[in-house]
mmCIF file with all atom_site columns, C-alpha atoms in Angstrom:
data_model
loop_
_atom_site.group_PDB
_atom_site.id
_atom_site.type_symbol
_atom_site.label_atom_id
_atom_site.label_alt_id
_atom_site.label_comp_id
_atom_site.label_asym_id
_atom_site.label_entity_id
_atom_site.label_seq_id
_atom_site.pdbx_PDB_ins_code
_atom_site.Cartn_x
_atom_site.Cartn_y
_atom_site.Cartn_z
_atom_site.occupancy
_atom_site.B_iso_or_equiv
_atom_site.pdbx_formal_charge
_atom_site.auth_seq_id
_atom_site.auth_comp_id
_atom_site.auth_asym_id
_atom_site.auth_atom_id
_atom_site.pdbx_PDB_model_num
ATOM 1  C CA . UNK M 1 1  ? 53.283 106.314 4.319   1.00 0.00 ? 1  UNK M CA 1
ATOM 2  C CA . UNK M 1 2  ? 52.894 103.234 2.841   1.00 0.00 ? 2  UNK M CA 1
ATOM 3  C CA . UNK M 1 3  ? 55.614 100.941 1.411   1.00 0.00 ? 3  UNK M CA 1
ATOM 4  C CA . UNK M 1 4  ? 54.040 99.834  -1.706  1.00 0.00 ? 4  UNK M CA 1
ATOM 5  C CA . UNK M 1 5  ? 51.749 101.065 -4.710  1.00 0.00 ? 5  UNK M CA 1
ATOM 6  C CA . UNK M 1 6  ? 49.012 98.362  -6.468  1.00 0.00 ? 6  UNK M CA 1
ATOM 7  C CA . UNK M 1 7  ? 48.306 100.431 -9.457  1.00 0.00 ? 7  UNK M CA 1
ATOM 8  C CA . UNK M 1 8  ? 45.023 99.622  -10.922 1.00 0.00 ? 8  UNK M CA 1
ATOM 9  C CA . UNK M 1 9  ? 42.065 100.569 -12.401 1.00 0.00 ? 9  UNK M CA 1
ATOM 10 C CA . UNK M 1 10 ? 38.730 99.925  -12.074 1.00 0.00 ? 10 UNK M CA 1
ATOM 11 C CA . UNK M 1 11 ? 36.576 97.012  -13.810 1.00 0.00 ? 11 UNK M CA 1
ATOM 12 C CA . UNK M 1 12 ? 40.325 95.164  -14.135 1.00 0.00 ? 12 UNK M CA 1
ATOM 13 C CA . UNK M 1 13 ? 39.869 91.206  -13.609 1.00 0.00 ? 13 UNK M CA 1
ATOM 14 C CA . UNK M 1 14 ? 43.399 90.829  -13.107 1.00 0.00 ? 14 UNK M CA 1
ATOM 15 C CA . UNK M 1 15 ? 43.451 93.421  -10.750 1.00 0.00 ? 15 UNK M CA 1
ATOM 16 C CA . UNK M 1 16 ? 41.061 91.856  -8.823  1.00 0.00 ? 16 UNK M CA 1
ATOM 17 C CA . UNK M 1 17 ? 43.061 88.326  -9.008  1.00 0.00 ? 17 UNK M CA 1
ATOM 18 C CA . UNK M 1 18 ? 46.134 90.319  -7.952  1.00 0.00 ? 18 UNK M CA 1
ATOM 19 C CA . UNK M 1 19 ? 44.312 91.704  -5.491  1.00 0.00 ? 19 UNK M CA 1
ATOM 20 C CA . UNK M 1 20 ? 43.418 88.927  -4.087  1.00 0.00 ? 20 UNK M CA 1
ATOM 21 C CA . UNK M 1 21 ? 46.888 87.404  -3.596  1.00 0.00 ? 21 UNK M CA 1
ATOM 22 C CA . UNK M 1 22 ? 47.611 91.238  -2.182  1.00 0.00 ? 22 UNK M CA 1
ATOM 23 C CA . UNK M 1 23 ? 45.106 90.139  0.411   1.00 0.00 ? 23 UNK M CA 1
ATOM 24 C CA . UNK M 1 24 ? 46.283 86.487  1.148   1.00 0.00 ? 24 UNK M CA 1
ATOM 25 C CA . UNK M 1 25 ? 49.601 88.042  1.777   1.00 0.00 ? 25 UNK M CA 1
ATOM 26 C CA . UNK M 1 26 ? 47.921 90.183  4.926   1.00 0.00 ? 26 UNK M CA 1
ATOM 27 C CA . UNK M 1 27 ? 49.953 92.925  2.879   1.00 0.00 ? 27 UNK M CA 1
ATOM 28 C CA . UNK M 1 28 ? 46.521 95.512  2.529   1.00 0.00 ? 28 UNK M CA 1
ATOM 29 C CA . UNK M 1 29 ? 47.769 97.564  5.691   1.00 0.00 ? 29 UNK M CA 1
ATOM 30 C CA . UNK M 1 30 ? 50.768 98.434  3.673   1.00 0.00 ? 30 UNK M CA 1
ATOM 31 C CA . UNK M 1 31 ? 49.750 99.115  0.637   1.00 0.00 ? 31 UNK M CA 1
ATOM 32 C CA . UNK M 1 32 ? 48.070 102.114 -1.636  1.00 0.00 ? 32 UNK M CA 1
ATOM 33 C CA . UNK M 1 33 ? 45.778 100.932 -4.325  1.00 0.00 ? 33 UNK M CA 1
ATOM 34 C CA . UNK M 1 34 ? 46.337 103.722 -7.060  1.00 0.00 ? 34 UNK M CA 1
ATOM 35 C CA . UNK M 1 35 ? 43.648 104.167 -10.017 1.00 0.00 ? 35 UNK M CA 1
ATOM 36 C CA . UNK M 1 36 ? 45.851 105.029 -13.321 1.00 0.00 ? 36 UNK M CA 1
ATOM 37 C CA . UNK M 1 37 ? 43.184 106.427 -14.636 1.00 0.00 ? 37 UNK M CA 1
ATOM 38 C CA . UNK M 1 38 ? 43.768 109.915 -12.687 1.00 0.00 ? 38 UNK M CA 1
ATOM 39 C CA . UNK M 1 39 ? 47.209 110.739 -14.201 1.00 0.00 ? 39 UNK M CA 1
ATOM 40 C CA . UNK M 1 40 ? 48.690 110.806 -17.699 1.00 0.00 ? 40 UNK M CA 1
ATOM 41 C CA . UNK M 1 41 ? 52.246 109.571 -16.650 1.00 0.00 ? 41 UNK M CA 1
ATOM 42 C CA . UNK M 1 42 ? 50.313 106.506 -14.880 1.00 0.00 ? 42 UNK M CA 1
ATOM 43 C CA . UNK M 1 43 ? 48.191 105.960 -17.811 1.00 0.00 ? 43 UNK M CA 1
ATOM 44 C CA . UNK M 1 44 ? 51.253 105.782 -19.850 1.00 0.00 ? 44 UNK M CA 1
ATOM 45 C CA . UNK M 1 45 ? 53.741 103.910 -17.563 1.00 0.00 ? 45 UNK M CA 1
ATOM 46 C CA . UNK M 1 46 ? 50.852 101.132 -16.701 1.00 0.00 ? 46 UNK M CA 1
ATOM 47 C CA . UNK M 1 47 ? 48.350 101.162 -18.458 1.00 0.00 ? 47 UNK M CA 1
ATOM 48 C CA . UNK M 1 48 ? 49.184 98.150  -20.291 1.00 0.00 ? 48 UNK M CA 1
ATOM 49 C CA . UNK M 1 49 ? 50.940 96.281  -17.904 1.00 0.00 ? 49 UNK M CA 1
ATOM 50 C CA . UNK M 1 50 ? 48.162 96.599  -14.952 1.00 0.00 ? 50 UNK M CA 1
ATOM 51 C CA . UNK M 1 51 ? 48.176 95.311  -12.714 1.00 0.00 ? 51 UNK M CA 1
ATOM 52 C CA . UNK M 1 52 ? 51.754 96.275  -11.308 1.00 0.00 ? 52 UNK M CA 1
ATOM 53 C CA . UNK M 1 53 ? 53.031 96.456  -7.549  1.00 0.00 ? 53 UNK M CA 1
ATOM 54 C CA . UNK M 1 54 ? 55.982 98.856  -6.273  1.00 0.00 ? 54 UNK M CA 1
ATOM 55 C CA . UNK M 1 55 ? 58.304 99.374  -3.618  1.00 0.00 ? 55 UNK M CA 1
ATOM 56 C CA . UNK M 1 56 ? 57.946 102.813 -3.379  1.00 0.00 ? 56 UNK M CA 1
ATOM 57 C CA . UNK M 1 57 ? 61.402 102.621 -1.428  1.00 0.00 ? 57 UNK M CA 1
ATOM 58 C CA . UNK M 1 58 ? 63.389 100.904 -3.516  1.00 0.00 ? 58 UNK M CA 1
ATOM 59 C CA . UNK M 1 59 ? 60.764 101.103 -6.838  1.00 0.00 ? 59 UNK M CA 1
ATOM 60 C CA . UNK M 1 60 ? 61.285 97.951  -7.593  1.00 0.00 ? 60 UNK M CA 1
ATOM 61 C CA . UNK M 1 61 ? 58.040 96.630  -9.665  1.00 0.00 ? 61 UNK M CA 1
ATOM 62 C CA . UNK M 1 62 ? 56.631 93.022  -10.095 1.00 0.00 ? 62 UNK M CA 1
ATOM 63 C CA . UNK M 1 63 ? 53.775 92.961  -13.335 1.00 0.00 ? 63 UNK M CA 1
ATOM 64 C CA . UNK M 1 64 ? 50.623 90.818  -13.669 1.00 0.00 ? 64 UNK M CA 1
ATOM 65 C CA . UNK M 1 65 ? 51.054 87.388  -13.644 1.00 0.00 ? 65 UNK M CA 1
ATOM 66 C CA . UNK M 1 66 ? 52.548 86.907  -10.479 1.00 0.00 ? 66 UNK M CA 1
ATOM 67 C CA . UNK M 1 67 ? 51.443 83.753  -8.696  1.00 0.00 ? 67 UNK M CA 1
ATOM 68 C CA . UNK M 1 68 ? 51.504 83.746  -4.465  1.00 0.00 ? 68 UNK M CA 1
ATOM 69 C CA . UNK M 1 69 ? 55.189 82.473  -4.313  1.00 0.00 ? 69 UNK M CA 1
ATOM 70 C CA . UNK M 1 70 ? 56.627 85.215  -6.496  1.00 0.00 ? 70 UNK M CA 1
ATOM 71 C CA . UNK M 1 71 ? 54.945 87.654  -4.862  1.00 0.00 ? 71 UNK M CA 1
ATOM 72 C CA . UNK M 1 72 ? 56.391 86.722  -1.594  1.00 0.00 ? 72 UNK M CA 1
ATOM 73 C CA . UNK M 1 73 ? 59.295 86.732  -2.745  1.00 0.00 ? 73 UNK M CA 1
ATOM 74 C CA . UNK M 1 74 ? 58.993 90.481  -4.441  1.00 0.00 ? 74 UNK M CA 1
ATOM 75 C CA . UNK M 1 75 ? 58.071 91.473  -0.759  1.00 0.00 ? 75 UNK M CA 1
ATOM 76 C CA . UNK M 1 76 ? 60.862 89.762  0.916   1.00 0.00 ? 76 UNK M CA 1
ATOM 77 C CA . UNK M 1 77 ? 63.455 91.843  -1.216  1.00 0.00 ? 77 UNK M CA 1
ATOM 78 C CA . UNK M 1 78 ? 64.640 94.522  0.127   1.00 0.00 ? 78 UNK M CA 1
#
């Protein structure tokens, strides 16, 4: 099980920018991309907030906009 969920949808340019930060932090192997369009609850929860990264252990979330430093701080919280 991966520790983080990356809530996204196809064609979201903000999601693409956020994913670039994720790859720069080398978090890809510990993160699962979740396409919100396939789940009504995800659409309701994240539809206007994506991209969102959720720590699946603590349930804490960070939503866009965030930068490299904010992402690193979020990842460091356990």
